[in-house]
Coordinates of C-alpha atoms in Angstrom, one line a residue:
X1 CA 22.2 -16.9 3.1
X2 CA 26.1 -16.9 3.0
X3 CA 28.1 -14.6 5.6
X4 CA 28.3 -11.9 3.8
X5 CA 24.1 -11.4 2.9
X6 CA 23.8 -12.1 7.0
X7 CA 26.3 -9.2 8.3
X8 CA 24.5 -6.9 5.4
X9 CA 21.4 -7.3 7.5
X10 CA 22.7 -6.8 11.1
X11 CA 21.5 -3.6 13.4
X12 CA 24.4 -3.1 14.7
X13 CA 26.6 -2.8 11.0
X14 CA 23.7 0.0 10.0
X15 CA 24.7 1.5 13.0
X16 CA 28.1 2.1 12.1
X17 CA 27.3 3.1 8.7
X18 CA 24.8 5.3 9.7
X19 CA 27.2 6.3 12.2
X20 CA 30.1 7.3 9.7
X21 CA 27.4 9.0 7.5
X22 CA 26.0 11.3 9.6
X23 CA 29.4 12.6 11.4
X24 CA 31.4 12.4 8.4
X25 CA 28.6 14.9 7.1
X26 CA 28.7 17.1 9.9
X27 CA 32.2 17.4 9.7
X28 CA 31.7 18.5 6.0
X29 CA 29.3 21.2 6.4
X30 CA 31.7 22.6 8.7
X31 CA 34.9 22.4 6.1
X32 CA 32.1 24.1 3.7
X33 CA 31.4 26.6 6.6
X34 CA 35.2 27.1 6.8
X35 CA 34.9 27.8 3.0
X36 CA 32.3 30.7 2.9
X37 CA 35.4 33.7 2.8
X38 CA 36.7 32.3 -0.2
X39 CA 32.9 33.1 -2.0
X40 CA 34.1 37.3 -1.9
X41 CA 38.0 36.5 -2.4
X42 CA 38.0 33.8 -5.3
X43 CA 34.9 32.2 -6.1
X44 CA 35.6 30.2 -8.5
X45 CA 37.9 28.2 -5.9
X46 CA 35.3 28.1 -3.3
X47 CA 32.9 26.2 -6.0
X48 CA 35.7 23.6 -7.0
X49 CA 36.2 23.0 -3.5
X50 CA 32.8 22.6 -1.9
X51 CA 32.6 20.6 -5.0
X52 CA 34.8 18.1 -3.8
X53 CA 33.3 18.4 -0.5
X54 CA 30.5 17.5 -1.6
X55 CA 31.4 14.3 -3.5
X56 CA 33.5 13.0 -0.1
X57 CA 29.1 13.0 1.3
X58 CA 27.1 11.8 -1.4
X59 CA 29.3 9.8 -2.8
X60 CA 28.5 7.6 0.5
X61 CA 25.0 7.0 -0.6
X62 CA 25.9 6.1 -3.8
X63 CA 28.4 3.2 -2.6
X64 CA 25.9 1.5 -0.8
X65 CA 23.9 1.3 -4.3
X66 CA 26.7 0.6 -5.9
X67 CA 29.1 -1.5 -3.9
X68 CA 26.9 -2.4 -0.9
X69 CA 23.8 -3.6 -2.7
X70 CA 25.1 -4.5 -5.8
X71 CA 22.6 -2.8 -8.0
X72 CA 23.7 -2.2 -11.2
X73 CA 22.4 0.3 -14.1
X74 CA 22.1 -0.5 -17.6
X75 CA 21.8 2.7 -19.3
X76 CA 19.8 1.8 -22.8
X77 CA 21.5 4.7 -25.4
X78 CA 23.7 4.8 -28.4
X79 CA 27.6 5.0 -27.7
X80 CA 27.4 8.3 -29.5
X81 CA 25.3 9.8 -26.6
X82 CA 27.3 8.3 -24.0
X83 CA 30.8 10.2 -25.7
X84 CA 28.9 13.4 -24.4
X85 CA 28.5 12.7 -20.8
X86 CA 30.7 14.5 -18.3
X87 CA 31.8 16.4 -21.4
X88 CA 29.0 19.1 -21.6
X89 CA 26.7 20.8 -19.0
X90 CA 23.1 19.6 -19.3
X91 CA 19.7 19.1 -18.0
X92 CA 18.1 15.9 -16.8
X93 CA 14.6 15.1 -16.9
X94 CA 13.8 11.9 -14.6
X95 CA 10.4 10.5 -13.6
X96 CA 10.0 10.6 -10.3
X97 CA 8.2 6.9 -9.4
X98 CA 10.3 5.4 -7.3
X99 CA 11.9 5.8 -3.7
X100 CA 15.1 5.7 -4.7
X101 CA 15.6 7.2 -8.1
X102 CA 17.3 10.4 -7.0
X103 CA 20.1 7.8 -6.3
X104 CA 20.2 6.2 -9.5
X105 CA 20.3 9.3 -11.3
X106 CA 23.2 9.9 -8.6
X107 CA 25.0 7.1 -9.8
X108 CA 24.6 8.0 -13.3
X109 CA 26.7 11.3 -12.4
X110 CA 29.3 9.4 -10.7
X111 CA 29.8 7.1 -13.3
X112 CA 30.9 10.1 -15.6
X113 CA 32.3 12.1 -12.8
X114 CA 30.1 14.9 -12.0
X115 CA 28.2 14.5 -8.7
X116 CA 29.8 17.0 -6.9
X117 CA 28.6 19.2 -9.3
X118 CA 25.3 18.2 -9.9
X119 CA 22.4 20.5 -9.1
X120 CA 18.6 20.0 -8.5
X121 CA 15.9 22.1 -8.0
X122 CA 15.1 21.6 -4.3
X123 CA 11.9 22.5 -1.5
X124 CA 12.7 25.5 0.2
X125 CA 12.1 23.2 3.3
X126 CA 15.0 21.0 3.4
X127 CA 17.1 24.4 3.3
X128 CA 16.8 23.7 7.1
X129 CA 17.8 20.1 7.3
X130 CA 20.9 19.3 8.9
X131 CA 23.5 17.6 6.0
X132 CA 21.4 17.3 3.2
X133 CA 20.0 21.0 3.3
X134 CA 23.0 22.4 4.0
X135 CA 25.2 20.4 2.0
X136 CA 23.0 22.2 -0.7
X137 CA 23.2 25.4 0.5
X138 CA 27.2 25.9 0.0
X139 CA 26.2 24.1 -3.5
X140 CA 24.3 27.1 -4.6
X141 CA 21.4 24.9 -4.6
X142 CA 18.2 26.4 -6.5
X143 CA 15.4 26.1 -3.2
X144 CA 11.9 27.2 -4.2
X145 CA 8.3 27.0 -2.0
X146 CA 6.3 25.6 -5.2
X147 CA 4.5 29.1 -5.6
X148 CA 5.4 30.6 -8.7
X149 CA 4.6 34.0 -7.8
X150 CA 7.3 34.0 -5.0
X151 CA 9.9 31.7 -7.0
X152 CA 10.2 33.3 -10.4
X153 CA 12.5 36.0 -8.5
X154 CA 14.9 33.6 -7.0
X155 CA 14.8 30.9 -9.5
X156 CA 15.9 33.2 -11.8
X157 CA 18.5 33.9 -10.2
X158 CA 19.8 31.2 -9.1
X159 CA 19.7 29.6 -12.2
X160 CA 21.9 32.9 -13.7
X161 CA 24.4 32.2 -11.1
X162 CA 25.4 28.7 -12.7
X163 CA 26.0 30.4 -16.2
X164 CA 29.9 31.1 -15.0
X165 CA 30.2 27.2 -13.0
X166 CA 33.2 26.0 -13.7
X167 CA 32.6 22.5 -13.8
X168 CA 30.3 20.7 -15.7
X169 CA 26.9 20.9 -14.2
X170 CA 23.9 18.1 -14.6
X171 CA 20.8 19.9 -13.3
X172 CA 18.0 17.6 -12.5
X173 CA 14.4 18.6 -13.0
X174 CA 11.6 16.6 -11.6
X175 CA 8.9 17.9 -13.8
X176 CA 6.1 16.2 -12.2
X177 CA 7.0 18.0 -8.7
X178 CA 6.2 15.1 -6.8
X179 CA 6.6 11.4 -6.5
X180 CA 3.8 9.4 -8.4
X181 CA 1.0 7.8 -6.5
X182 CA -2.4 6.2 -7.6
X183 CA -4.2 9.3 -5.7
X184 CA -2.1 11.9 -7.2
X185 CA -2.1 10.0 -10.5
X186 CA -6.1 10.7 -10.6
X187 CA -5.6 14.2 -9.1
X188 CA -3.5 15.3 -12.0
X189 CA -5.4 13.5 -15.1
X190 CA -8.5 15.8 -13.9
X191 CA -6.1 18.1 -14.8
X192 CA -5.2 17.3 -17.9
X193 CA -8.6 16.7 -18.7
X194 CA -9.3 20.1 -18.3
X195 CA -6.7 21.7 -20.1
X196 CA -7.8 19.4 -22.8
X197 CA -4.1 17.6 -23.0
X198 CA -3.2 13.7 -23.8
X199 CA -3.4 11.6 -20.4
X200 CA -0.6 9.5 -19.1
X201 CA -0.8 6.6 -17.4
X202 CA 2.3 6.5 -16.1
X203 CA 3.3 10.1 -15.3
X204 CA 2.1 12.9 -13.3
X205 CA 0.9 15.9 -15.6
X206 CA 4.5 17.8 -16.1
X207 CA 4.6 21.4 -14.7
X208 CA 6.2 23.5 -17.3
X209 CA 7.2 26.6 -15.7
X210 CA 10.6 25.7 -14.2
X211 CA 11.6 23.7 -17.3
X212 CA 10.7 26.9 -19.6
X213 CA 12.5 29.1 -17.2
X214 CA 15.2 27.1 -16.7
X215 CA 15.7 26.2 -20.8
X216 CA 15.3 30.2 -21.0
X217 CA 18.1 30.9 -18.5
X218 CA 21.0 28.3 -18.8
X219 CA 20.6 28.6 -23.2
X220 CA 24.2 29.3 -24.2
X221 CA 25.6 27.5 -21.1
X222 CA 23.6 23.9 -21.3
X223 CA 24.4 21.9 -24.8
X224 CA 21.1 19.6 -24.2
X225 CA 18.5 18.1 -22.4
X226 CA 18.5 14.3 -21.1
X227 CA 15.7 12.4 -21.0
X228 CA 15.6 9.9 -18.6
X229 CA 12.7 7.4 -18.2
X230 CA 13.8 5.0 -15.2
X231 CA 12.1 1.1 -14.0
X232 CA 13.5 -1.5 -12.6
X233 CA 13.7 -4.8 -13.8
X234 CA 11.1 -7.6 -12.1
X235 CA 8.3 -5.5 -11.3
X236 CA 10.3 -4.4 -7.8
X237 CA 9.9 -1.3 -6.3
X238 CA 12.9 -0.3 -4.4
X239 CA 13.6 1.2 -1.4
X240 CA 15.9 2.7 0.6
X241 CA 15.5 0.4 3.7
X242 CA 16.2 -2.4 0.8
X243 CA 19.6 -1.0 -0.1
X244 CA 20.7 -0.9 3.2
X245 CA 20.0 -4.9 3.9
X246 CA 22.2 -5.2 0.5
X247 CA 19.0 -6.3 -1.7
X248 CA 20.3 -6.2 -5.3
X249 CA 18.1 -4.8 -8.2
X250 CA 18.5 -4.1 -11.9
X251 CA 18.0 -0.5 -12.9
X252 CA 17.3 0.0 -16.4
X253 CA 17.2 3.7 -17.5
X254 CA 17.0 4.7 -20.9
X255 CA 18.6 8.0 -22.6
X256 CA 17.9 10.1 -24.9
X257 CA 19.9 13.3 -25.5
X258 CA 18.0 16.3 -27.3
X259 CA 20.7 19.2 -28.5
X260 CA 19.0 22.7 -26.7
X261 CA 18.5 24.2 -30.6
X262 CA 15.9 21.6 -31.1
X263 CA 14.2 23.0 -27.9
X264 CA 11.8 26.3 -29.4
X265 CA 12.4 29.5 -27.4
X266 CA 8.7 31.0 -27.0
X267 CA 7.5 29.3 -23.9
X268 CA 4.3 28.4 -25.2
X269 CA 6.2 26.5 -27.8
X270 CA 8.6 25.0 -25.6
X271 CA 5.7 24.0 -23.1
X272 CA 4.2 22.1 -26.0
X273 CA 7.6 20.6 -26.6
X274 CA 7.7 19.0 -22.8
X275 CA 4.5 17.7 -23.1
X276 CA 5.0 15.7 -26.2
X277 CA 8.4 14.7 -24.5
X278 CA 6.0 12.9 -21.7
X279 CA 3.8 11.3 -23.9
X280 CA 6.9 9.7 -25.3
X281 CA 8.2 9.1 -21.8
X282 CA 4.7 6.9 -21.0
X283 CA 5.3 5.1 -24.0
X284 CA 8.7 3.9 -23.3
X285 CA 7.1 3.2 -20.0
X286 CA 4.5 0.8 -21.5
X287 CA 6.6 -1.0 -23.8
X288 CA 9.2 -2.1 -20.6
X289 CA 6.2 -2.8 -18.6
X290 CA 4.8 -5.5 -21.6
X291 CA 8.7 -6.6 -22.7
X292 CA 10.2 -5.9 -19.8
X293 CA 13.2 -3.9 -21.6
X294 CA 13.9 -0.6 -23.2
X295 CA 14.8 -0.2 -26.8
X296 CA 18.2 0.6 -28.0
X297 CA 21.4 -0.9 -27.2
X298 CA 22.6 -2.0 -23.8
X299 CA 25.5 0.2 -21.9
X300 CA 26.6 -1.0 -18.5
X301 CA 29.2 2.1 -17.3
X302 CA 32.0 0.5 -15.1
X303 CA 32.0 1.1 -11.1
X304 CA 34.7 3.6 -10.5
X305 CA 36.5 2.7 -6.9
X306 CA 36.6 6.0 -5.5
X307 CA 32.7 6.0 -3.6
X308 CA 34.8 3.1 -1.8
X309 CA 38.0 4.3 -0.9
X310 CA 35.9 7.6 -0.1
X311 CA 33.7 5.4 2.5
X312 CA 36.8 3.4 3.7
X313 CA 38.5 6.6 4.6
X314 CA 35.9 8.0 6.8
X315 CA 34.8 4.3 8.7
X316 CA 38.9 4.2 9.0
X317 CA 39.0 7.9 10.4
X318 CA 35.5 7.7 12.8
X319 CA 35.1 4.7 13.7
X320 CA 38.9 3.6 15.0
X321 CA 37.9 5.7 18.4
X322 CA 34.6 3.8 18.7
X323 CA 36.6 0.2 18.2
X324 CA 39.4 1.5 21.0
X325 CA 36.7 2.5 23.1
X326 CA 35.1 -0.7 23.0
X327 CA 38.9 -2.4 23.2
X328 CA 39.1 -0.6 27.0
X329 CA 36.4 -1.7 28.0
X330 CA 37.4 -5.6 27.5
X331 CA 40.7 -4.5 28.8
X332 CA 38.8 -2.6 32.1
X333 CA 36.7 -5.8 32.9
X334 CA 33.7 -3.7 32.6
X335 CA 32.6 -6.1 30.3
X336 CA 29.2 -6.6 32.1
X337 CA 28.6 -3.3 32.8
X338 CA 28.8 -2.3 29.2
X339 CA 26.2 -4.9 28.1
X340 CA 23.9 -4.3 30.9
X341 CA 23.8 -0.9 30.2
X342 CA 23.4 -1.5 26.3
X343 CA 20.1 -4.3 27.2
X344 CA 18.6 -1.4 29.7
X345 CA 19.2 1.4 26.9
X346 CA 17.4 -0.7 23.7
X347 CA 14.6 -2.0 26.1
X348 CA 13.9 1.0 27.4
X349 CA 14.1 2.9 23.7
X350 CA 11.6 -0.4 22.7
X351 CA 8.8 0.3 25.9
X352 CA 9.2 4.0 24.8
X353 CA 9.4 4.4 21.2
X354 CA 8.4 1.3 19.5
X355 CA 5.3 3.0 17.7
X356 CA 7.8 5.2 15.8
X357 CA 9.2 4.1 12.5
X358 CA 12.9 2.3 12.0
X359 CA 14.1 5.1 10.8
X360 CA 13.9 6.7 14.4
X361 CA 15.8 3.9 16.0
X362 CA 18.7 4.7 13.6
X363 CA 18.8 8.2 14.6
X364 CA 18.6 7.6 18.5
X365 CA 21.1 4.9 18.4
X366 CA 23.8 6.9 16.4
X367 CA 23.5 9.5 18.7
X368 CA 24.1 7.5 21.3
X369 CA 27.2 6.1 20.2
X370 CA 28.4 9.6 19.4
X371 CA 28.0 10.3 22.7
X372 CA 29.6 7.5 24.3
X373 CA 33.1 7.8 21.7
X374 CA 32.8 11.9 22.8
X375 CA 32.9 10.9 26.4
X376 CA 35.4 8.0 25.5
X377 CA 37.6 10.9 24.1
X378 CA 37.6 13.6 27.0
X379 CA 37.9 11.2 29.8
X380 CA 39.9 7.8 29.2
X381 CA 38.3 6.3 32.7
X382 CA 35.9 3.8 33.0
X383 CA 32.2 5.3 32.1
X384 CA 30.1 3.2 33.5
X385 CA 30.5 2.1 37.6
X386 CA 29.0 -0.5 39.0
X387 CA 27.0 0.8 42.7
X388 CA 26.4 -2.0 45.0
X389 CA 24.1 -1.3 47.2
X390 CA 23.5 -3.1 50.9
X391 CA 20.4 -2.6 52.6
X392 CA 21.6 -1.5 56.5
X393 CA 18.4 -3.3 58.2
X394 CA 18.7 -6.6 56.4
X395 CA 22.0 -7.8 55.1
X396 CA 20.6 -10.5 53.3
X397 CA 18.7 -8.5 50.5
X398 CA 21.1 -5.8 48.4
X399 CA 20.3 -4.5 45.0
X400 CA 22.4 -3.6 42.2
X401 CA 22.6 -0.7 39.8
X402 CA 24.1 0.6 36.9
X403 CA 25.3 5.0 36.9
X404 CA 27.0 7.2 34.5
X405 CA 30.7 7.7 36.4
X406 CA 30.5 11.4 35.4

C-alpha cells in the first residue's frame, strides 16, 4: 500500500471530507433560501442559479468517484448517440442494483455538463432531510409517497412545470421503485406471474405508471428516452463506504437512445413498450454476466476538472479555520489538553455508541469539529483548561481534570 492508498483510508481525512460536505451544503441551502424571491420576480434566473448551486454540492460526491476513487465509466454506445448528450432534454431509465448507481448515473451528467440540472423522481420522505431533501426542493424536485391515487395530482404537475426549464434536463426514472434484492426479486416475479408477463431474472417487475405519465407530460419538451443498463466489471458490488477508502472499480454502462416518436402514446401501448424495454435490459444483463462486457463500441468520456477545483474551493474556504485553530493550540501549549480531551471524547463515543453503524460515528464527529472551529471563531482563548485539583486533608494524593473554559 503506497502513501497515498494509506491517507485514503484514515478516520481522521473522512472527517474533514465529511466535514466540508456537510457545511459546504448547509451553506448552500441557505444561498438557495436567499434565492426563493427571485421564483415571483424572474424565475427563469432563480432556476439557472439554484442550478449552479446545486452543481457546487453534488458535484462533491461525484469527485470522490471520480477523482478520489478513481472509478472510471466506460459508456458502451455509438459516437452518434453520444453527439446528443447535453444537447437535448431526455429521460433516463437506470436499473437500480447497486448502492451506488445513482452516482454513476451522476457522473454520466457531469461528464456532459448537466448535473445541476438533472432531476429524479424522489420519496416524499427525504423532502425532510437536511441537504439532500432540500437541495431538491429549490430544484423543483418531483416528491411522490408511492400511492398513485395521491401522486397522480402532483406528479402531474410537477412534471408540467419542467416543460419551460431552461437548461437541458436529464430526468431519471427508477422504474423498478426500489433497489433489487433476492427477496424482492421473488416478491415481484409472483407478480409477473400473475399478470401473465415475461419474468426477469435480473430486474424487479417495472411499474409503468410514472413512466407513462411522465412520457405523456414532457412529449414536445424531451427528444428521447435513455436506456441505461449499469454492472460493474469483476463481479464487485460497490459501495459507498468503498469510495470513500478510494477502492477503484470499472463501471460499465451501456446506452441506448430511443427518439420519443418511437415511444406509442396510448398508455396501454406505451406500458407494453417498457416492458419489452426490460426484457431487453435482462438480456444485456445476462450476456455481461457470461462475457463479462456489453456490446457495442467502447467510449471512455474525459474527467472534466471542475468537481475538483469545486471541492478544493470549499476544503480551502472551511477548513483553513479548523487548521488555525489547531495551529493555536500548538502555539498555546495546550498541546496535552487537546489530545486528552480528544482520547476521553472517542472513548467515551466507543463505551456509548459502538452498537451503532459507522456511519453514526461520521455524523457525531463532524459535529463536533463544527463546534470546536464555531467556538474557535467567537472566542480566540484557549478552550480547554486544565483544573488541578489538591485534596486539603492529604497533600500527597491530587487529581487532575479536564473542563470546557466557557
Amino acid at each position: 500500500m503506497g502513501v497515498w492508498e494509506f491517507v485514503k483510508t484514515q478516520f481522521v481525512v473522512h472527517l474533514l471530507i465529511g466535514f466540508v460536505f456537510v457545511l459546504s451544503g448547509l451553506i448552500i441551502n441557505f444561498l438557495q433560501l436567499c434565492t426563493l424571491p427571485l421564483w415571483w420576480v424572474n424565475r427563469q434566473l432563480y432556476r439557472h442559479i439554484n442550478c449552479r448551486l446545486a452543481y457546487s454540492f453534488w458535484s462533491q460526491l461525484v469527485m470522490l468517484l471520480e477523482w478520489w476513487s478513481g472509478t472510471q465509466c466506460t459508456l458502451f454506445t455509438d459516437q452518434q448517440t453520444v453527439d446528443h448528450f447535453g444537447k437535448e432534454h431526455a429521460i433516463i431509465i437506470l436499473n437500480h442494483n447497486f448502492e451506488i448507481d445513482f452516482l454513476c448515473g451522476w457522473t454520466m451528467c457531469e461528464c456532459f455538463g448537466v448535473l445541476g440540472s438533472s432531476k429524479v423522481l424522489a420519496k416524499k420522505e427525504l423532502l425532510m432531510v437536511p441537504l439532500i431533501g432540500w437541495t431538491w426542493y429549490f430544484l423543483e424536485i418531483v416528491f411522490c409517497k408511492r400511492k398513485w391515487e395521491e401522486d397522480r395530482e402532483t406528479v402531474l404537475e410537477g412534471l408540467r412545470s419542467l416543460k419551460d426549464y431552461p437548461e437541458y434536463i436529464w430526468f431519471l426514472l427508477y422504474c423498478e421503485g426500489t433497489r433489487f434484492t433476492e427477496t424482492k426479486h421473488k416478491i415481484s416475479m409472483e407478480v409477473t406471474d400473475k399478470k401473465g408477463l415475461a419474468r426477469l431474472k435480473h430486474h424487479l417487475l417495472p411499474r409503468t405508471r410514472v413512466f407513462t405519465t411522465a412520457v405523456e407530460c414532457l412529449r414536445g419538451t424531451v427528444s428521447a428516452v435513455y436506456d441505461v443498463t449499469l454492472n460493474f466489471r469483476g463481479n464487485k458490488n460497490p459501495s459507498l463506504l468503498g469510495i470513500l477508502y478510494g477502492k477503484k472499480y470499472e463501471a460499465d454502462m451501456c446506452v441506448r437512445r430511443f427518439p420519443l416518436e418511437e415511444i406509442p402514446v396510448d398508455e396501454k401501448e406505451a406500458a407494453n413498450w417498457l416492458h419489452k424495454l426490460y426484457q431487453e435490459m435482462d438480456a444485456l444483463q445476462e450476456r455481461y454476466l457470461q462475457e463479462g462486457t456489453f456490446p457495442g463500441p467502447q467510449i471512455v468520456p474525459s474527467r472534466r476538472p471542475w468537481t475538483l477545483l469545486n471541492f478544493l474551493f470549499w476544503a480551502s474556504l472551511l477548513l483553513s479555520p479548523l487548521f488555525s485553530f489547531a495551529i493555536g493550540i500548538f502555539a498555546r501549549d495546550s498541546l496535552f489538553c487537546f489530545f486528552a480531551l480528544t482520547l476521553h471524547f472517542c472513548q467515551w463515543l466507543w463505551s456509548v455508541f459502538s452498537f451503532l453503524p459507522l456511519s453514526f460515528w461520521y455524523i457525531h464527529a463532524i459535529c463536533f469539529l463544527a463546534s470546536v472551529m464555531v467556538r474557535a471563531s467567537l472566542h480566540p482563548v484557549p478552550v480547554f483548561s486544565l483544573k488541578i485539583c489538591f485534596n486539603p486533608y492529604t497533600a500527597a494524593s491530587h487529581k487532575v481534570s479536564l473542563a470546557p473554559a466557557f
